[in-house]
Amino acid sequence: MKVLVLGAGNVGRAVAWDLRDEFDVHVGDVSDERLKAVSGFATPIKVDASDFDELVDTMRGFELVVGALPGRFGYRSVKAAIKAGVDMVDVSFMPENPLELRDEAEKAQVTVIFDAGFAPGLSHMLMGRIWGDIDELREGYIYVGGLPKEPRPPLYYRITWSPKDLIEEYTRPARVIRDGKIIAVDPFEEVKRVTVGDFEFDAFISDGLRSLLESVRAERLEEWTLRWPGHLEKMKVLRELGFFKPEHVEGTLEVITPLMTYESPDFSIMQVLGRGTLNGEPKEIGYLLYDEEREGLTSMARVTGFTAAAVARLVAEHGCIFGVIPPEILGMRIDTFTRITEELGDRGIKIERWENAPPGDS
């Protein structure tokens, strides 16, 4: 099967590398430099994702597309895949709602699984599994971060993904469920200190629930993104001073990106927690994931790219229905959930589950 991976950045390279032995993998990007980096294990092709017609024509030569582009290209890429009549797995953090394309995808007999990366993506699958293992979910929380093991001042963060999408996290209103209702809050409205695993972080509310807002019923449902202490206070000041306004973002990134670009191994950490009732009794179910950079791939590329690759294999085997499918559906189904988490485990990404007491508690 011919597979096109759109995007030759860190995540796209991880997807292509993971699929290389099973599929005829091509990687499309506009950058010659990035394409050169994948030429050892995939066929590079020049593609301009901003040109819709070119994107459609390119996709028509493939049976499956994996989108690993920045969020601003995500919705356009999904529309292009539907027009080209090719299945797609996408990891972009697109601001639009891809579920609006459900009827078009069904009519074209195309399968699209969106938000199929780390968070959103694996986070949704874990919450979907909790939803399936509990009678009534009262509250659910996702705590997630990708961080340098050696944070450096002044911003205490290392960029391992799209800088523009990073800024988007600090400016986009975050949708959560409180008292059973969907509301939008300022990402910096609440910043709190939390302990996840063996670490202490600052956390802010982020807009990562997306399709979970519609597919999971709860009194309270929130996603919190984790950062090393010191980072968020600096980013909040920059936002308050107007440096994150659309007309200033490019200039701001020119200044702050070098401050967040340095050599340091990264790690990914995620805790997904649900509380409710099972058989009339209180029930708490949680998952904890921790992963580190290895084999020349950043941890963020591993957890995002390998999750997307596992989902791509499912779609390649036509194990899904036509239409636009949110990732939590893969978690609600025990067969697909087990397969994806086992594949991640085979790649050294371990997910620990607990009930009623987190790991380490007596």
mmCIF file of C-alpha atoms in Angstrom:
data_model
loop_
_atom_site.group_PDB
_atom_site.id
_atom_site.type_symbol
_atom_site.label_atom_id
_atom_site.label_comp_id
_atom_site.label_asym_id
_atom_site.label_seq_id
_atom_site.Cartn_x
_atom_site.Cartn_y
_atom_site.Cartn_z
ATOM 1 C CA MET A 1 0.000 0.000 0.000
ATOM 2 C CA LYS A 2 1.232 3.489 -0.889
ATOM 3 C CA VAL A 3 1.119 5.860 2.082
ATOM 4 C CA LEU A 4 1.752 9.600 1.977
ATOM 5 C CA VAL A 5 2.937 11.300 5.149
ATOM 6 C CA LEU A 6 2.302 15.037 4.860
ATOM 7 C CA GLY A 7 4.990 16.923 6.734
ATOM 8 C CA ALA A 8 8.663 16.033 7.202
ATOM 9 C CA GLY A 9 9.065 17.609 10.620
ATOM 10 C CA ASN A 10 9.796 15.697 13.818
ATOM 11 C CA VAL A 11 6.380 14.022 13.942
ATOM 12 C CA GLY A 12 6.168 13.241 10.218
ATOM 13 C CA ARG A 13 9.612 11.625 10.309
ATOM 14 C CA ALA A 14 8.547 9.448 13.253
ATOM 15 C CA VAL A 15 5.400 8.315 11.418
ATOM 16 C CA ALA A 16 7.316 7.482 8.250
ATOM 17 C CA TRP A 17 10.070 5.667 10.139
ATOM 18 C CA ASP A 18 7.528 3.536 12.015
ATOM 19 C CA LEU A 19 5.595 2.583 8.855
ATOM 20 C CA ARG A 20 8.608 2.087 6.582
ATOM 21 C CA ASP A 21 8.805 -1.728 6.748
ATOM 22 C CA GLU A 22 5.117 -2.390 6.070
ATOM 23 C CA PHE A 23 4.155 0.197 3.463
ATOM 24 C CA ASP A 24 5.511 2.057 0.466
ATOM 25 C CA VAL A 25 5.998 5.309 2.348
ATOM 26 C CA HIS A 26 6.352 8.718 0.715
ATOM 27 C CA VAL A 27 6.836 11.953 2.656
ATOM 28 C CA GLY A 28 5.635 15.271 1.279
ATOM 29 C CA ASP A 29 6.934 18.661 2.340
ATOM 30 C CA VAL A 30 7.817 22.031 0.839
ATOM 31 C CA SER A 31 11.283 22.080 2.429
ATOM 32 C CA ASP A 32 14.159 20.417 0.583
ATOM 33 C CA GLU A 33 16.157 20.280 3.810
ATOM 34 C CA ARG A 34 13.449 18.414 5.709
ATOM 35 C CA LEU A 35 12.856 16.069 2.786
ATOM 36 C CA LYS A 36 16.544 15.204 2.688
ATOM 37 C CA ALA A 37 16.307 14.047 6.324
ATOM 38 C CA VAL A 38 13.745 11.349 5.435
ATOM 39 C CA SER A 39 15.333 10.136 2.207
ATOM 40 C CA GLY A 40 17.084 7.244 3.951
ATOM 41 C CA PHE A 41 13.848 5.421 4.795
ATOM 42 C CA ALA A 42 11.069 7.008 2.689
ATOM 43 C CA THR A 43 10.562 8.531 -0.748
ATOM 44 C CA PRO A 44 10.591 12.340 -0.514
ATOM 45 C CA ILE A 45 8.258 14.380 -2.719
ATOM 46 C CA LYS A 46 7.889 18.156 -2.964
ATOM 47 C CA VAL A 47 4.369 19.257 -1.921
ATOM 48 C CA ASP A 48 3.015 22.710 -1.133
ATOM 49 C CA ALA A 49 0.189 22.167 1.371
ATOM 50 C CA SER A 50 -1.015 25.754 0.876
ATOM 51 C CA ASP A 51 -1.997 24.882 -2.728
ATOM 52 C CA PHE A 52 -5.284 22.980 -2.403
ATOM 53 C CA ASP A 53 -5.430 21.723 -5.993
ATOM 54 C CA GLU A 54 -1.832 20.490 -5.844
ATOM 55 C CA LEU A 55 -2.606 18.733 -2.583
ATOM 56 C CA VAL A 56 -5.624 16.945 -4.072
ATOM 57 C CA ASP A 57 -3.694 15.879 -7.177
ATOM 58 C CA THR A 58 -0.829 14.539 -5.050
ATOM 59 C CA MET A 59 -3.134 12.624 -2.707
ATOM 60 C CA ARG A 60 -4.848 10.846 -5.586
ATOM 61 C CA GLY A 61 -1.708 8.785 -6.103
ATOM 62 C CA PHE A 62 -1.997 7.198 -2.639
ATOM 63 C CA GLU A 63 -4.298 4.889 -0.701
ATOM 64 C CA LEU A 64 -3.734 6.463 2.713
ATOM 65 C CA VAL A 65 -2.554 9.867 3.919
ATOM 66 C CA VAL A 66 -1.182 10.710 7.358
ATOM 67 C CA GLY A 67 -1.292 14.437 8.082
ATOM 68 C CA ALA A 68 1.529 15.764 10.258
ATOM 69 C CA LEU A 69 1.341 19.438 9.334
ATOM 70 C CA PRO A 70 0.850 22.497 11.562
ATOM 71 C CA GLY A 71 -2.724 23.173 12.614
ATOM 72 C CA ARG A 72 -3.334 25.929 10.067
ATOM 73 C CA PHE A 73 -3.077 23.312 7.279
ATOM 74 C CA GLY A 74 -5.131 20.581 8.965
ATOM 75 C CA TYR A 75 -8.673 21.366 7.831
ATOM 76 C CA ARG A 76 -7.554 22.071 4.258
ATOM 77 C CA SER A 77 -5.708 18.747 4.192
ATOM 78 C CA VAL A 78 -8.749 16.810 5.387
ATOM 79 C CA LYS A 79 -10.932 18.470 2.751
ATOM 80 C CA ALA A 80 -8.333 17.627 0.124
ATOM 81 C CA ALA A 81 -8.271 13.971 1.195
ATOM 82 C CA ILE A 82 -12.049 13.751 0.948
ATOM 83 C CA LYS A 83 -12.025 15.330 -2.519
ATOM 84 C CA ALA A 84 -9.249 12.954 -3.573
ATOM 85 C CA GLY A 85 -11.181 9.978 -2.211
ATOM 86 C CA VAL A 86 -8.350 8.784 0.047
ATOM 87 C CA ASP A 87 -8.463 7.762 3.721
ATOM 88 C CA MET A 88 -6.652 10.025 6.160
ATOM 89 C CA VAL A 89 -5.251 10.017 9.688
ATOM 90 C CA ASP A 90 -4.418 13.508 10.947
ATOM 91 C CA VAL A 91 -2.545 14.837 13.983
ATOM 92 C CA SER A 92 -2.740 18.586 13.341
ATOM 93 C CA PHE A 93 -4.214 20.758 16.076
ATOM 94 C CA MET A 94 -6.592 22.470 13.640
ATOM 95 C CA PRO A 95 -8.797 25.273 15.032
ATOM 96 C CA GLU A 96 -11.743 24.189 12.864
ATOM 97 C CA ASN A 97 -14.133 21.352 13.714
ATOM 98 C CA PRO A 98 -13.450 18.440 11.322
ATOM 99 C CA LEU A 99 -16.749 16.804 12.300
ATOM 100 C CA GLU A 100 -18.390 19.377 10.024
ATOM 101 C CA LEU A 101 -16.988 17.306 7.140
ATOM 102 C CA ARG A 102 -18.649 14.080 8.262
ATOM 103 C CA ASP A 103 -21.341 14.020 5.557
ATOM 104 C CA GLU A 104 -18.802 14.774 2.817
ATOM 105 C CA ALA A 105 -16.547 11.960 4.002
ATOM 106 C CA GLU A 106 -19.387 9.457 4.192
ATOM 107 C CA LYS A 107 -20.580 10.394 0.718
ATOM 108 C CA ALA A 108 -17.037 9.945 -0.643
ATOM 109 C CA GLN A 109 -16.679 6.654 1.289
ATOM 110 C CA VAL A 110 -13.586 7.995 3.011
ATOM 111 C CA THR A 111 -12.397 7.343 6.558
ATOM 112 C CA VAL A 112 -10.878 10.302 8.407
ATOM 113 C CA ILE A 113 -9.587 9.951 11.948
ATOM 114 C CA PHE A 114 -8.549 13.340 13.265
ATOM 115 C CA ASP A 115 -6.601 14.397 16.385
ATOM 116 C CA ALA A 116 -4.836 11.031 16.211
ATOM 117 C CA GLY A 117 -1.626 12.065 17.961
ATOM 118 C CA PHE A 118 -0.631 12.398 21.605
ATOM 119 C CA ALA A 119 -2.881 15.111 23.017
ATOM 120 C CA PRO A 120 -5.340 15.405 21.496
ATOM 121 C CA GLY A 121 -5.307 11.781 20.442
ATOM 122 C CA LEU A 122 -4.030 9.211 22.889
ATOM 123 C CA SER A 123 -5.438 11.378 25.681
ATOM 124 C CA HIS A 124 -8.893 10.966 24.126
ATOM 125 C CA MET A 125 -8.442 7.222 23.708
ATOM 126 C CA LEU A 126 -7.587 6.861 27.408
ATOM 127 C CA MET A 127 -10.579 8.964 28.436
ATOM 128 C CA GLY A 128 -12.728 6.942 26.044
ATOM 129 C CA ARG A 129 -11.554 3.723 27.727
ATOM 130 C CA ILE A 130 -12.397 5.153 31.157
ATOM 131 C CA TRP A 131 -15.809 6.118 29.796
ATOM 132 C CA GLY A 132 -16.310 2.531 28.650
ATOM 133 C CA ASP A 133 -15.241 1.034 31.988
ATOM 134 C CA ILE A 134 -17.437 3.130 34.253
ATOM 135 C CA ASP A 135 -21.206 3.360 34.605
ATOM 136 C CA GLU A 136 -21.404 7.102 35.183
ATOM 137 C CA LEU A 137 -18.527 9.530 34.777
ATOM 138 C CA ARG A 138 -18.754 12.432 37.208
ATOM 139 C CA GLU A 139 -15.469 14.180 36.448
ATOM 140 C CA GLY A 140 -12.514 13.662 34.154
ATOM 141 C CA TYR A 141 -9.113 15.338 33.945
ATOM 142 C CA ILE A 142 -6.253 15.204 31.453
ATOM 143 C CA TYR A 143 -2.822 16.463 32.571
ATOM 144 C CA VAL A 144 -0.279 16.432 29.761
ATOM 145 C CA GLY A 145 3.047 17.929 28.805
ATOM 146 C CA GLY A 146 6.085 17.551 26.598
ATOM 147 C CA LEU A 147 9.083 19.085 28.344
ATOM 148 C CA PRO A 148 12.884 19.327 28.338
ATOM 149 C CA LYS A 149 14.623 17.278 31.009
ATOM 150 C CA GLU A 150 16.986 20.203 31.517
ATOM 151 C CA PRO A 151 14.900 23.403 31.373
ATOM 152 C CA ARG A 152 16.905 26.548 30.669
ATOM 153 C CA PRO A 153 16.072 30.132 31.591
ATOM 154 C CA PRO A 154 14.550 32.483 30.714
ATOM 155 C CA LEU A 155 11.598 30.493 29.328
ATOM 156 C CA TYR A 156 12.247 26.985 30.732
ATOM 157 C CA TYR A 157 10.860 25.286 27.637
ATOM 158 C CA ARG A 158 12.224 23.569 24.538
ATOM 159 C CA ILE A 159 10.269 23.637 21.283
ATOM 160 C CA THR A 160 9.758 20.182 19.766
ATOM 161 C CA TRP A 161 6.737 21.033 17.596
ATOM 162 C CA SER A 162 5.211 23.967 15.694
ATOM 163 C CA PRO A 163 6.053 27.298 17.452
ATOM 164 C CA LYS A 164 2.891 28.896 16.043
ATOM 165 C CA ASP A 165 0.750 26.104 17.492
ATOM 166 C CA LEU A 166 2.504 26.624 20.837
ATOM 167 C CA ILE A 167 1.439 30.291 20.877
ATOM 168 C CA GLU A 168 -2.059 29.205 19.867
ATOM 169 C CA GLU A 169 -2.340 27.254 23.116
ATOM 170 C CA TYR A 170 -1.863 30.467 25.102
ATOM 171 C CA THR A 171 -4.350 32.566 23.115
ATOM 172 C CA ARG A 172 -7.206 30.243 22.123
ATOM 173 C CA PRO A 173 -10.099 30.162 24.644
ATOM 174 C CA ALA A 174 -10.184 26.751 26.317
ATOM 175 C CA ARG A 175 -13.460 24.845 26.295
ATOM 176 C CA VAL A 176 -14.249 22.748 29.347
ATOM 177 C CA ILE A 177 -17.303 21.183 30.964
ATOM 178 C CA ARG A 178 -18.351 22.516 34.341
ATOM 179 C CA ASP A 179 -21.646 21.780 36.064
ATOM 180 C CA GLY A 180 -22.525 19.710 33.015
ATOM 181 C CA LYS A 181 -22.255 22.665 30.614
ATOM 182 C CA ILE A 182 -19.670 23.575 27.979
ATOM 183 C CA ILE A 183 -18.025 26.906 28.735
ATOM 184 C CA ALA A 184 -14.950 28.726 27.416
ATOM 185 C CA VAL A 185 -12.305 30.082 29.774
ATOM 186 C CA ASP A 186 -9.116 32.082 29.336
ATOM 187 C CA PRO A 187 -6.132 29.670 29.249
ATOM 188 C CA PHE A 188 -4.375 31.755 31.890
ATOM 189 C CA GLU A 189 -7.480 32.249 34.034
ATOM 190 C CA GLU A 190 -6.298 29.485 36.342
ATOM 191 C CA VAL A 191 -2.671 28.431 36.741
ATOM 192 C CA LYS A 192 -2.011 25.880 39.468
ATOM 193 C CA ARG A 193 0.825 23.764 40.841
ATOM 194 C CA VAL A 194 0.278 20.019 40.350
ATOM 195 C CA THR A 195 2.169 16.786 40.981
ATOM 196 C CA VAL A 196 2.121 14.206 38.187
ATOM 197 C CA GLY A 197 4.229 11.097 38.566
ATOM 198 C CA ASP A 198 7.457 12.119 40.269
ATOM 199 C CA PHE A 199 7.356 15.733 39.092
ATOM 200 C CA GLU A 200 5.898 19.065 40.162
ATOM 201 C CA PHE A 201 4.625 21.347 37.396
ATOM 202 C CA ASP A 202 2.680 24.504 36.720
ATOM 203 C CA ALA A 203 -0.490 23.745 34.771
ATOM 204 C CA PHE A 204 -2.885 25.857 32.703
ATOM 205 C CA ILE A 205 -6.217 24.977 31.136
ATOM 206 C CA SER A 206 -5.873 24.198 27.430
ATOM 207 C CA ASP A 207 -8.341 23.708 24.596
ATOM 208 C CA GLY A 208 -7.595 20.056 23.997
ATOM 209 C CA LEU A 209 -10.923 18.391 24.813
ATOM 210 C CA ARG A 210 -12.386 19.136 21.395
ATOM 211 C CA SER A 211 -14.603 16.181 20.356
ATOM 212 C CA LEU A 212 -14.715 14.885 23.947
ATOM 213 C CA LEU A 213 -17.013 17.816 24.713
ATOM 214 C CA GLU A 214 -19.717 16.130 22.643
ATOM 215 C CA SER A 215 -18.962 12.428 23.025
ATOM 216 C CA VAL A 216 -18.445 12.169 26.798
ATOM 217 C CA ARG A 217 -21.022 13.275 29.366
ATOM 218 C CA ALA A 218 -19.726 14.466 32.719
ATOM 219 C CA GLU A 219 -20.319 17.153 35.307
ATOM 220 C CA ARG A 220 -16.707 18.311 34.983
ATOM 221 C CA LEU A 221 -14.204 17.634 32.199
ATOM 222 C CA GLU A 222 -10.930 19.528 31.743
ATOM 223 C CA GLU A 223 -7.526 19.345 30.055
ATOM 224 C CA TRP A 224 -4.509 20.907 31.768
ATOM 225 C CA THR A 225 -1.170 21.380 29.998
ATOM 226 C CA LEU A 226 2.001 21.013 32.081
ATOM 227 C CA ARG A 227 5.006 23.339 32.089
ATOM 228 C CA TRP A 228 8.064 23.731 34.278
ATOM 229 C CA PRO A 229 7.616 26.445 36.943
ATOM 230 C CA GLY A 230 8.626 29.852 35.598
ATOM 231 C CA HIS A 231 7.502 29.391 31.980
ATOM 232 C CA LEU A 232 3.861 30.371 32.210
ATOM 233 C CA GLU A 233 4.430 33.597 34.104
ATOM 234 C CA LYS A 234 6.742 34.795 31.310
ATOM 235 C CA MET A 235 4.317 33.790 28.547
ATOM 236 C CA LYS A 236 1.438 35.469 30.350
ATOM 237 C CA VAL A 237 3.343 38.750 30.479
ATOM 238 C CA LEU A 238 4.159 38.525 26.761
ATOM 239 C CA ARG A 239 0.493 37.955 25.954
ATOM 240 C CA GLU A 240 -0.638 40.823 28.161
ATOM 241 C CA LEU A 241 1.825 43.145 26.394
ATOM 242 C CA GLY A 242 0.333 42.219 23.009
ATOM 243 C CA PHE A 243 3.219 40.177 21.635
ATOM 244 C CA PHE A 244 0.904 37.283 20.738
ATOM 245 C CA LYS A 245 -1.494 39.385 18.629
ATOM 246 C CA PRO A 246 -1.701 38.125 15.021
ATOM 247 C CA GLU A 247 0.136 41.144 13.650
ATOM 248 C CA HIS A 248 3.028 40.637 16.099
ATOM 249 C CA VAL A 249 3.353 36.829 16.290
ATOM 250 C CA GLU A 250 5.965 36.459 13.548
ATOM 251 C CA GLY A 251 8.233 39.042 15.145
ATOM 252 C CA THR A 252 7.705 37.581 18.592
ATOM 253 C CA LEU A 253 8.630 34.100 17.382
ATOM 254 C CA GLU A 254 11.840 35.440 15.854
ATOM 255 C CA VAL A 255 12.844 36.584 19.343
ATOM 256 C CA ILE A 256 11.627 33.773 21.591
ATOM 257 C CA THR A 257 12.129 30.708 19.361
ATOM 258 C CA PRO A 258 15.947 30.790 19.741
ATOM 259 C CA LEU A 259 15.458 30.971 23.520
ATOM 260 C CA MET A 260 13.522 27.704 23.355
ATOM 261 C CA THR A 261 15.810 25.956 20.859
ATOM 262 C CA TYR A 262 18.650 24.110 22.517
ATOM 263 C CA GLU A 263 19.984 20.628 23.084
ATOM 264 C CA SER A 264 18.272 18.801 25.924
ATOM 265 C CA PRO A 265 16.572 15.409 25.962
ATOM 266 C CA ASP A 266 12.816 15.802 26.169
ATOM 267 C CA PHE A 267 10.187 13.705 27.895
ATOM 268 C CA SER A 268 6.430 13.321 27.615
ATOM 269 C CA ILE A 269 4.122 12.786 30.540
ATOM 270 C CA MET A 270 0.361 12.344 30.738
ATOM 271 C CA GLN A 271 -2.125 11.474 33.432
ATOM 272 C CA VAL A 272 -5.755 10.812 32.535
ATOM 273 C CA LEU A 273 -8.152 10.442 35.440
ATOM 274 C CA GLY A 274 -11.853 9.697 35.692
ATOM 275 C CA ARG A 275 -14.093 9.533 38.736
ATOM 276 C CA GLY A 276 -17.652 8.296 38.924
ATOM 277 C CA THR A 277 -19.591 5.193 39.874
ATOM 278 C CA LEU A 278 -19.522 1.516 38.898
ATOM 279 C CA ASN A 279 -22.260 -0.832 40.118
ATOM 280 C CA GLY A 280 -23.448 1.901 42.445
ATOM 281 C CA GLU A 281 -20.044 2.294 44.136
ATOM 282 C CA PRO A 282 -17.516 5.146 43.810
ATOM 283 C CA LYS A 283 -14.910 4.382 41.163
ATOM 284 C CA GLU A 284 -11.683 6.082 40.098
ATOM 285 C CA ILE A 285 -9.698 4.961 37.057
ATOM 286 C CA GLY A 286 -6.439 6.514 35.949
ATOM 287 C CA TYR A 287 -3.664 6.120 33.405
ATOM 288 C CA LEU A 288 -0.091 7.400 33.638
ATOM 289 C CA LEU A 289 2.314 7.612 30.695
ATOM 290 C CA TYR A 290 5.974 8.599 30.775
ATOM 291 C CA ASP A 291 8.353 8.500 27.801
ATOM 292 C CA GLU A 292 11.826 9.844 27.021
ATOM 293 C CA GLU A 293 13.713 10.794 23.867
ATOM 294 C CA ARG A 294 15.588 7.891 22.288
ATOM 295 C CA GLU A 295 16.973 6.523 19.019
ATOM 296 C CA GLY A 296 17.330 10.003 17.557
ATOM 297 C CA LEU A 297 13.630 10.834 17.972
ATOM 298 C CA THR A 298 12.273 13.343 20.442
ATOM 299 C CA SER A 299 9.794 11.919 22.896
ATOM 300 C CA MET A 300 7.077 14.211 21.535
ATOM 301 C CA ALA A 301 7.723 12.852 18.053
ATOM 302 C CA ARG A 302 7.582 9.295 19.417
ATOM 303 C CA VAL A 303 4.335 9.569 21.363
ATOM 304 C CA THR A 304 2.632 11.571 18.609
ATOM 305 C CA GLY A 305 4.052 9.821 15.560
ATOM 306 C CA PHE A 306 3.849 6.265 16.847
ATOM 307 C CA THR A 307 0.232 6.782 17.952
ATOM 308 C CA ALA A 308 -0.647 8.120 14.512
ATOM 309 C CA ALA A 309 1.166 5.189 12.884
ATOM 310 C CA ALA A 310 -0.802 2.692 14.984
ATOM 311 C CA VAL A 311 -4.066 4.357 13.950
ATOM 312 C CA ALA A 312 -2.908 4.388 10.318
ATOM 313 C CA ARG A 313 -2.442 0.614 10.417
ATOM 314 C CA LEU A 314 -6.016 0.207 11.632
ATOM 315 C CA VAL A 315 -7.362 2.362 8.830
ATOM 316 C CA ALA A 316 -5.194 0.551 6.278
ATOM 317 C CA GLU A 317 -6.888 -2.687 7.278
ATOM 318 C CA HIS A 318 -10.317 -1.069 6.781
ATOM 319 C CA GLY A 319 -11.252 -1.695 10.385
ATOM 320 C CA CYS A 320 -13.164 1.578 10.607
ATOM 321 C CA ILE A 321 -16.429 2.885 9.215
ATOM 322 C CA PHE A 322 -16.645 5.652 6.644
ATOM 323 C CA GLY A 323 -16.895 9.182 7.918
ATOM 324 C CA VAL A 324 -15.016 11.521 10.224
ATOM 325 C CA ILE A 325 -14.178 9.687 13.444
ATOM 326 C CA PRO A 326 -12.897 11.186 16.715
ATOM 327 C CA PRO A 327 -10.071 9.339 18.480
ATOM 328 C CA GLU A 328 -12.023 8.534 21.650
ATOM 329 C CA ILE A 329 -14.086 6.047 19.645
ATOM 330 C CA LEU A 330 -10.907 3.974 19.307
ATOM 331 C CA GLY A 331 -10.607 4.025 23.103
ATOM 332 C CA MET A 332 -14.224 3.082 23.714
ATOM 333 C CA ARG A 333 -13.708 -0.050 21.607
ATOM 334 C CA ILE A 334 -11.630 -2.463 23.676
ATOM 335 C CA ASP A 335 -10.168 -4.179 20.589
ATOM 336 C CA THR A 336 -8.768 -1.044 18.986
ATOM 337 C CA PHE A 337 -7.704 0.391 22.353
ATOM 338 C CA THR A 338 -5.788 -2.779 23.238
ATOM 339 C CA ARG A 339 -4.091 -2.957 19.862
ATOM 340 C CA ILE A 340 -2.932 0.681 19.910
ATOM 341 C CA THR A 341 -1.632 0.591 23.485
ATOM 342 C CA GLU A 342 0.142 -2.729 22.879
ATOM 343 C CA GLU A 343 1.868 -1.300 19.793
ATOM 344 C CA LEU A 344 3.007 1.689 21.816
ATOM 345 C CA GLY A 345 4.257 -0.659 24.532
ATOM 346 C CA ASP A 346 6.277 -2.571 21.947
ATOM 347 C CA ARG A 347 7.994 0.730 21.131
ATOM 348 C CA GLY A 348 8.842 1.423 24.746
ATOM 349 C CA ILE A 349 5.920 3.748 25.483
ATOM 350 C CA LYS A 350 4.413 2.275 28.621
ATOM 351 C CA ILE A 351 1.012 3.218 29.994
ATOM 352 C CA GLU A 352 0.226 2.293 33.587
ATOM 353 C CA ARG A 353 -3.380 1.894 34.716
ATOM 354 C CA TRP A 354 -4.712 2.117 38.235
ATOM 355 C CA GLU A 355 -8.057 1.901 39.955
ATOM 356 C CA ASN A 356 -8.980 3.811 43.122
ATOM 357 C CA ALA A 357 -5.345 4.689 43.997
ATOM 358 C CA PRO A 358 -2.617 6.147 41.789
ATOM 359 C CA PRO A 359 0.713 4.338 41.337
ATOM 360 C CA GLY A 360 2.897 4.514 44.431
ATOM 361 C CA ASP A 361 0.014 5.016 46.858
ATOM 362 C CA SER A 362 -0.444 2.421 49.549
#
